[in-house]
JSON list of C-alpha atoms in Angstrom, two decimals:
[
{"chain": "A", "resi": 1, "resn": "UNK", "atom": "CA", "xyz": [-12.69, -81.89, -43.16]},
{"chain": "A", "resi": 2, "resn": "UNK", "atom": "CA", "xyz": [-14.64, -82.05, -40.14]},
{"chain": "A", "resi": 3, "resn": "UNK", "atom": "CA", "xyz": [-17.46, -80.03, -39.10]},
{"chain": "A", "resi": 4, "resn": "UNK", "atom": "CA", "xyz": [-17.93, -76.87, -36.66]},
{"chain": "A", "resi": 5, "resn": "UNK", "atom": "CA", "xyz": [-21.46, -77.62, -35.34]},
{"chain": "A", "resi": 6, "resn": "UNK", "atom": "CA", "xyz": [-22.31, -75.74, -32.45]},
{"chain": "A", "resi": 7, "resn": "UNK", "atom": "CA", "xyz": [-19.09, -74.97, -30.97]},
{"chain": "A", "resi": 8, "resn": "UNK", "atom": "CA", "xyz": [-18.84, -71.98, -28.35]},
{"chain": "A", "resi": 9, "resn": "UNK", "atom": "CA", "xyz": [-16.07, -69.48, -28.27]},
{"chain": "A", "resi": 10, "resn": "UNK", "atom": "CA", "xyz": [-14.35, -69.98, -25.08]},
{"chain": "A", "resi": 11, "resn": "UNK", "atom": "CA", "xyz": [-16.34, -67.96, -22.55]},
{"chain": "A", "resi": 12, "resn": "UNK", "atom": "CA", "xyz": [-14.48, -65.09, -19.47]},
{"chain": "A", "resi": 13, "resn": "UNK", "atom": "CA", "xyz": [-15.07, -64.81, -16.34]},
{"chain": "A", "resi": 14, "resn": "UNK", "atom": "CA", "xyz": [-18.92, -62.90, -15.65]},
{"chain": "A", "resi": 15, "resn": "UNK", "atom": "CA", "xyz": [-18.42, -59.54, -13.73]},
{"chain": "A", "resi": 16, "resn": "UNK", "atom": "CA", "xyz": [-20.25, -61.15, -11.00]},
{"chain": "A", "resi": 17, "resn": "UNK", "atom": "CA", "xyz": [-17.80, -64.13, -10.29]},
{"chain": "A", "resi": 18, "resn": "UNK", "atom": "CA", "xyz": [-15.09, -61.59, -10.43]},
{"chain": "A", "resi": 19, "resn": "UNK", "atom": "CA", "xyz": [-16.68, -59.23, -7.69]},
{"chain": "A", "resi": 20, "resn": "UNK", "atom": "CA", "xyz": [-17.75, -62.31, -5.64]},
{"chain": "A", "resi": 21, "resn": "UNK", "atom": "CA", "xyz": [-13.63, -63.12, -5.56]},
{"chain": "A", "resi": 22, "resn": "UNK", "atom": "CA", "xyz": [-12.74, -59.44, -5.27]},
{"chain": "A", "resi": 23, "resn": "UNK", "atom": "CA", "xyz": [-14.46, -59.73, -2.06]},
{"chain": "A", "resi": 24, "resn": "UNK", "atom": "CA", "xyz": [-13.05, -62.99, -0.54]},
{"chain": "A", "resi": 25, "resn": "UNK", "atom": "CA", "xyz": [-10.32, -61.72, -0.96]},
{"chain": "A", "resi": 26, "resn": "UNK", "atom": "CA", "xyz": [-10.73, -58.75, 0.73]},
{"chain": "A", "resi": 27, "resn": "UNK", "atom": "CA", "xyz": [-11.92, -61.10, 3.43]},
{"chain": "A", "resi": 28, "resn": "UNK", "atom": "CA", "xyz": [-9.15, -63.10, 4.07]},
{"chain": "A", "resi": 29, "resn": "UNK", "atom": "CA", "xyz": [-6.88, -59.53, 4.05]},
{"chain": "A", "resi": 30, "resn": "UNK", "atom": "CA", "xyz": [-8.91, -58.00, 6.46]},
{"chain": "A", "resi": 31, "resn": "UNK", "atom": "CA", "xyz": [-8.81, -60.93, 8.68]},
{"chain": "A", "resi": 32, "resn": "UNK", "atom": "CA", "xyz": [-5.08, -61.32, 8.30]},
{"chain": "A", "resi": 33, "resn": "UNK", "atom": "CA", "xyz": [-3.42, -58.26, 7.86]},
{"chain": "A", "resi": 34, "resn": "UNK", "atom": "CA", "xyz": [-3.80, -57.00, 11.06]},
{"chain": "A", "resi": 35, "resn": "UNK", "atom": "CA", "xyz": [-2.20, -60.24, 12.60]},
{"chain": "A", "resi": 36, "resn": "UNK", "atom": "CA", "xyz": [0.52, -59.76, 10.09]},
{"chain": "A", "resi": 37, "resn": "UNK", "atom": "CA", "xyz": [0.95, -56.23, 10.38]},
{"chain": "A", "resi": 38, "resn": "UNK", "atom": "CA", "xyz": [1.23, -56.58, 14.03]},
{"chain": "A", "resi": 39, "resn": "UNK", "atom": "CA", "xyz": [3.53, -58.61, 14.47]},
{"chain": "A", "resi": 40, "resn": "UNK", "atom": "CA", "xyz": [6.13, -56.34, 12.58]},
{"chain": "A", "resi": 41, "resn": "UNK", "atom": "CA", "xyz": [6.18, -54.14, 15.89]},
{"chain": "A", "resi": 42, "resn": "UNK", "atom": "CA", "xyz": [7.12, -57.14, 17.96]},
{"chain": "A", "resi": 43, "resn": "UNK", "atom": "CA", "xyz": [10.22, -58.35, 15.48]},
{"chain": "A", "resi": 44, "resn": "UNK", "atom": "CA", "xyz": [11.68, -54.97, 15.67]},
{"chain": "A", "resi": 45, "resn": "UNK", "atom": "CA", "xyz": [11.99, -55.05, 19.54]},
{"chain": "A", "resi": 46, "resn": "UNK", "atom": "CA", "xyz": [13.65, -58.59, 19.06]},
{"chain": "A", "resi": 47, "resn": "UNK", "atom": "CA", "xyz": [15.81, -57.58, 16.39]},
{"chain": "A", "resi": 48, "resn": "UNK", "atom": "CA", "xyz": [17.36, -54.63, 19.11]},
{"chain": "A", "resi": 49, "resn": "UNK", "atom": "CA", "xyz": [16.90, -57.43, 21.61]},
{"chain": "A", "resi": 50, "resn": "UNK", "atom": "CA", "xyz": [19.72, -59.44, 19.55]},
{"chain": "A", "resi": 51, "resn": "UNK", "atom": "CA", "xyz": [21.66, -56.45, 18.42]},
{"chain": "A", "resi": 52, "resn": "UNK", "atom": "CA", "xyz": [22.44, -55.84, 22.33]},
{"chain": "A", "resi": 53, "resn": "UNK", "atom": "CA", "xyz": [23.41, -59.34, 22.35]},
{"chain": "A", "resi": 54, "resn": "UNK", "atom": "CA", "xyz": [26.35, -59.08, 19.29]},
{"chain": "A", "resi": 55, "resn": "UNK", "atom": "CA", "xyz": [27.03, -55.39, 20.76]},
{"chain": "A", "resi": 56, "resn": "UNK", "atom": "CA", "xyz": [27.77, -57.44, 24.58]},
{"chain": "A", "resi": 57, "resn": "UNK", "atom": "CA", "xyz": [29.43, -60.00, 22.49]},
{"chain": "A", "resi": 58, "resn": "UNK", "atom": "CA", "xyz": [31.48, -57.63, 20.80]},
{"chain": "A", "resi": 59, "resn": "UNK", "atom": "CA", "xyz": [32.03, -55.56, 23.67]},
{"chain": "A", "resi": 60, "resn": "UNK", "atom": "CA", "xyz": [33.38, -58.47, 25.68]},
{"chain": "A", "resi": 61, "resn": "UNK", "atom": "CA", "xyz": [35.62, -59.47, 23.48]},
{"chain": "A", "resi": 62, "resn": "UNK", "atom": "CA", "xyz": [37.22, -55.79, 22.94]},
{"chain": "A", "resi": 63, "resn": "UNK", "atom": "CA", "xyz": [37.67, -55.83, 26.74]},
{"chain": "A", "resi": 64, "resn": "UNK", "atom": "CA", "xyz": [39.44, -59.51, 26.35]},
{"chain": "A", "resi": 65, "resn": "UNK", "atom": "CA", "xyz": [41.51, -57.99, 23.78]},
{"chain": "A", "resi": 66, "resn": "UNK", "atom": "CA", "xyz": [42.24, -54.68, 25.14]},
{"chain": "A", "resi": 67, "resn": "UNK", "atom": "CA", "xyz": [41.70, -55.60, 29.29]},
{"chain": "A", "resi": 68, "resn": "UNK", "atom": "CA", "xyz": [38.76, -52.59, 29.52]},
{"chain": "A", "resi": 69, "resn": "UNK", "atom": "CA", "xyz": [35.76, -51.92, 27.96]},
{"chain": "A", "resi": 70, "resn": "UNK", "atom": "CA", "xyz": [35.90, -48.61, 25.46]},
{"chain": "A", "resi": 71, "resn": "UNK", "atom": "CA", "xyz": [35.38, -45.59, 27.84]},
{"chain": "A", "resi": 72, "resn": "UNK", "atom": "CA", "xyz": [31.80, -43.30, 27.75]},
{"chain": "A", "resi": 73, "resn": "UNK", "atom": "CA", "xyz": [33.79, -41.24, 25.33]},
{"chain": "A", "resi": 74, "resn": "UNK", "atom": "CA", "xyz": [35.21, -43.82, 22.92]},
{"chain": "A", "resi": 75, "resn": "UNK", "atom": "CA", "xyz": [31.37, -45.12, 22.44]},
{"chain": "A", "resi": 76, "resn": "UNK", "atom": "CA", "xyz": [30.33, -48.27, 20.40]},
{"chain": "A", "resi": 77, "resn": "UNK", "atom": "CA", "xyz": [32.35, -46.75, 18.23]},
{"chain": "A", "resi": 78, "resn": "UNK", "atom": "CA", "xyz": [35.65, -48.00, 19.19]},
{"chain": "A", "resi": 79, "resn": "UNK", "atom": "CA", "xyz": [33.92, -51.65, 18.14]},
{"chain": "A", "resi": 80, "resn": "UNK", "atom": "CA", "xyz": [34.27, -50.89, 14.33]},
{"chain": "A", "resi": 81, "resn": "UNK", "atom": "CA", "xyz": [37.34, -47.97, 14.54]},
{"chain": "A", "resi": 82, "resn": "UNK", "atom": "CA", "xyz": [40.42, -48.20, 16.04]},
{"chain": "A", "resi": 83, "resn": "UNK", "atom": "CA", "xyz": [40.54, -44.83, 18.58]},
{"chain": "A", "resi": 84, "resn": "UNK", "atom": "CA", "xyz": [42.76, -42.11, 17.87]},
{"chain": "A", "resi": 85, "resn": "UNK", "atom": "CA", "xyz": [45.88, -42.48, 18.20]},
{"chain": "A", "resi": 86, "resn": "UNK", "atom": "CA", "xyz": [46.53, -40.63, 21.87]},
{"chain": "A", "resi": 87, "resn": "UNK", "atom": "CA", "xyz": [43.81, -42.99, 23.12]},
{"chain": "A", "resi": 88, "resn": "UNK", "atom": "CA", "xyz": [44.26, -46.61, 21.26]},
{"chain": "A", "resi": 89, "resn": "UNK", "atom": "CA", "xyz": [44.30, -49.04, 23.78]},
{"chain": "A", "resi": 90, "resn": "UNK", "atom": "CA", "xyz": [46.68, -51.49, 24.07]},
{"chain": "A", "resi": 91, "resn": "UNK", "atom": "CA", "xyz": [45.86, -55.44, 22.16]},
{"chain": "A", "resi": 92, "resn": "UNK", "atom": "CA", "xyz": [43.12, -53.69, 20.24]},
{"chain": "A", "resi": 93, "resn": "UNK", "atom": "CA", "xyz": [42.21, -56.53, 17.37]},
{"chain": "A", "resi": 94, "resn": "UNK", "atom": "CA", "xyz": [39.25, -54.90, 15.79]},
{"chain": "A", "resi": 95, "resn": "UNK", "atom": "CA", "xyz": [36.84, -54.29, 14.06]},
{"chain": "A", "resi": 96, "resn": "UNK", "atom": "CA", "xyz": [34.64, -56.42, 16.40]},
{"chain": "A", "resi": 97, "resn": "UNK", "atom": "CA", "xyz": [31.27, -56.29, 14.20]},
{"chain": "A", "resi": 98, "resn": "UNK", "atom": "CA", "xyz": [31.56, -58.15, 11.18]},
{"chain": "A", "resi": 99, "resn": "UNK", "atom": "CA", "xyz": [29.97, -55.04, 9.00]},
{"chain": "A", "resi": 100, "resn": "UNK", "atom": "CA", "xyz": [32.51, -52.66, 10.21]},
{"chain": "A", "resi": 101, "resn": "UNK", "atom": "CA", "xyz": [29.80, -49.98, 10.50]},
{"chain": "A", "resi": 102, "resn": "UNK", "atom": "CA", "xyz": [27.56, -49.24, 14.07]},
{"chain": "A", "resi": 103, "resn": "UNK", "atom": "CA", "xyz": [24.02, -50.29, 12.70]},
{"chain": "A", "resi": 104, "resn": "UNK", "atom": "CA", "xyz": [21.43, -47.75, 13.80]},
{"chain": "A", "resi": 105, "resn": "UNK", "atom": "CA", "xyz": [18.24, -49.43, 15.68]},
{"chain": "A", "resi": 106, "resn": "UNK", "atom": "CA", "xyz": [15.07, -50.65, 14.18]},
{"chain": "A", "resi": 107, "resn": "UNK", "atom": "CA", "xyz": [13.62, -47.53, 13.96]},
{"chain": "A", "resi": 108, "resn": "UNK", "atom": "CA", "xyz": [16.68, -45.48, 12.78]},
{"chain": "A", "resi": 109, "resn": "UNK", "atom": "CA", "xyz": [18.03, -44.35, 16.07]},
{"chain": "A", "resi": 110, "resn": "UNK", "atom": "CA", "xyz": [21.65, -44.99, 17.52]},
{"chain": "A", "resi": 111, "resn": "UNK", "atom": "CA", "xyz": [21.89, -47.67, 19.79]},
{"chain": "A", "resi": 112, "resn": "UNK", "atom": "CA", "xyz": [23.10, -46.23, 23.66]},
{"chain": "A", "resi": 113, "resn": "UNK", "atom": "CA", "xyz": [26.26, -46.99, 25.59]},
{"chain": "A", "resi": 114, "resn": "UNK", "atom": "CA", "xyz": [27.32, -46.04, 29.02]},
{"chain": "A", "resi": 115, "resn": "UNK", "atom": "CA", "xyz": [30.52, -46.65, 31.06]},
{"chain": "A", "resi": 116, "resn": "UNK", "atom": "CA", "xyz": [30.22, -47.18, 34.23]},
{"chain": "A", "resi": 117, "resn": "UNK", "atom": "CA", "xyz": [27.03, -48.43, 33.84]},
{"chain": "A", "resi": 118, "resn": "UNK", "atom": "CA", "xyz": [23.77, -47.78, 35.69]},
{"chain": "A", "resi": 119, "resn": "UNK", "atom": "CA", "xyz": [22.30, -50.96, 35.92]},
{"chain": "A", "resi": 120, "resn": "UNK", "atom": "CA", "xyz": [25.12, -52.98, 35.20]},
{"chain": "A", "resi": 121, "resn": "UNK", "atom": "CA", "xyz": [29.30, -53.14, 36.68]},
{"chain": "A", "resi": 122, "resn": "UNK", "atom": "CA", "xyz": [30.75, -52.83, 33.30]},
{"chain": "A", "resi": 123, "resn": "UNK", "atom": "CA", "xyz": [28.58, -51.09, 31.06]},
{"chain": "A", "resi": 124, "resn": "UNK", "atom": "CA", "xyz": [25.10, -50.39, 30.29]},
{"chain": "A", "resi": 125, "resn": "UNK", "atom": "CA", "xyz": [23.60, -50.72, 26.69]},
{"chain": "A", "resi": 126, "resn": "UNK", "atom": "CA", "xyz": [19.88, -49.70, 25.39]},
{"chain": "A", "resi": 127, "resn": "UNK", "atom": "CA", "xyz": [17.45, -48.28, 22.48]},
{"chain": "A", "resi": 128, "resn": "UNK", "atom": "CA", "xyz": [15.08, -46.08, 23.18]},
{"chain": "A", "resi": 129, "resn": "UNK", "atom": "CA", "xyz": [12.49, -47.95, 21.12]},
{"chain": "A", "resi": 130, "resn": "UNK", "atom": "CA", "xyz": [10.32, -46.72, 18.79]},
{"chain": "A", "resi": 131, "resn": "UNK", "atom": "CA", "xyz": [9.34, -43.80, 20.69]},
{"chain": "A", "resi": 132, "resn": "UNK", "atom": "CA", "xyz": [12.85, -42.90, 20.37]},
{"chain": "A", "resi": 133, "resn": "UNK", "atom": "CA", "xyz": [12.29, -40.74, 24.12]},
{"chain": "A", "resi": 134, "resn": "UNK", "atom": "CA", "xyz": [13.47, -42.25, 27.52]},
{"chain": "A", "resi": 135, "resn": "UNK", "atom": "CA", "xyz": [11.18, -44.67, 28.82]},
{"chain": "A", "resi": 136, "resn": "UNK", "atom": "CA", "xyz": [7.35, -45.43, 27.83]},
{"chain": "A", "resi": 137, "resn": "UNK", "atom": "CA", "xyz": [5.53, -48.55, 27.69]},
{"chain": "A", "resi": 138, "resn": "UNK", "atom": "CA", "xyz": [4.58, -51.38, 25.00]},
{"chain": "A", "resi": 139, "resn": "UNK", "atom": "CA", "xyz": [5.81, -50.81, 21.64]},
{"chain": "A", "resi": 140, "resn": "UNK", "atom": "CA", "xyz": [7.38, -47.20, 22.97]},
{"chain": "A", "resi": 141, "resn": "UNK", "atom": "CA", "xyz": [9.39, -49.21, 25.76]},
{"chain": "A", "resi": 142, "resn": "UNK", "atom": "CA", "xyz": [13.15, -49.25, 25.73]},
{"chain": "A", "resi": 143, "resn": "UNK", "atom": "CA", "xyz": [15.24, -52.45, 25.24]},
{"chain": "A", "resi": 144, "resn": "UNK", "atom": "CA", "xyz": [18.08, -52.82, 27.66]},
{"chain": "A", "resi": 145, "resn": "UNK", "atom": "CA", "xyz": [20.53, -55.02, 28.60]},
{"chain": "A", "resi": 146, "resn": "UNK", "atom": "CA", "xyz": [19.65, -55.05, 31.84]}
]
C-alpha cells in the first residue's frame, strides 16, 4: 500500500484567470470582426459580379443555339424554361443554367435583363445591389455588365 501524504485535489481555473481570458478574447474579436464582417459586403458584389458572367455565358450560348438572344419579354427566364409554345424559338437546347432555377441576387432581388440593351448591342444585364433602387454608390451601387 502506498501512502497519500500531502497530495492536492486537482485545482480549476481561479475566477480571475478566467476573466483575464474572457477579455483577450474579446480583444482579438473586436479587433477582427469588423475586418471580417466587412468583407461580407464586398463578396456579395463579386458573387453578382460572377452571376452576370454565367448569365452572359448562358445567354450566349442560347443565342448560338437559337440565333437571338431571348426577347425583353421572354426574360432570363427563357435560360431555365423552354417559352411557350407560340414563341419557342427555333434550336432551343436548354436549360442553360445548370440549377434549372433563375437564382435571385445576393441580397434577394431578381437579377435585370434588357433587350436591346442600353449600354450594350445585344443585351444589357444588372442588380440593383443591395440598395435594391436604381443607382447609388459603394455597397448600394449596381453591378452591370457593362
Amino acid at each position: 500500500m502506498r501512502m497519500q501524504g500531502n497530495r492536492r485535489p486537482p485545482r480549476g481555473f481561479t475566477l480571475i484567470e478566467m476573466l483575464v481570458v474572457v477579455v483577450i478574447i474579446g480583444v482579438l474579436a473586436s479587433i477582427v470582426g469588423p475586418r471580417f464582417f466587412g468583407k461580407a459586403d464586398e463578396a456579395k458584389i463579386a458573387a453578382a459580379k460572377s452571376q452576370l458572367e454565367v448569365f452572359a455565358l448562358a445567354l450566349d450560348s442560347y443565342q448560338l443555339d437559337t440565333g437571338d438572344y431571348p426577347s425583353q419579354e421572354q426574360g432570363l427566364k427563357a435560360l431555365v424554361e423552354k417559352p411557350s409554345s407560340g414563341t419557342v424559338p427555333k434550336g432551343w437546347n436548354g436549360p442553360y443554367l445548370r440549377k434549372r432555377e433563375l437564382p435571385k441576387d445576393p441580397w434577394g432581388n431578381d437579377y435585370g435583363y434588357v433587350k436591346p440593351g442600353k449600354h450594350n448591342p445585344d443585351y444589357d444585364l444588372y442588380s440593383l445591389g443591395k440598395s435594391g433602387k436604381p443607382g447609388g454608390d459603394g455597397e448600394n451601387a449596381n453591378i452591370t455588365n457593362w
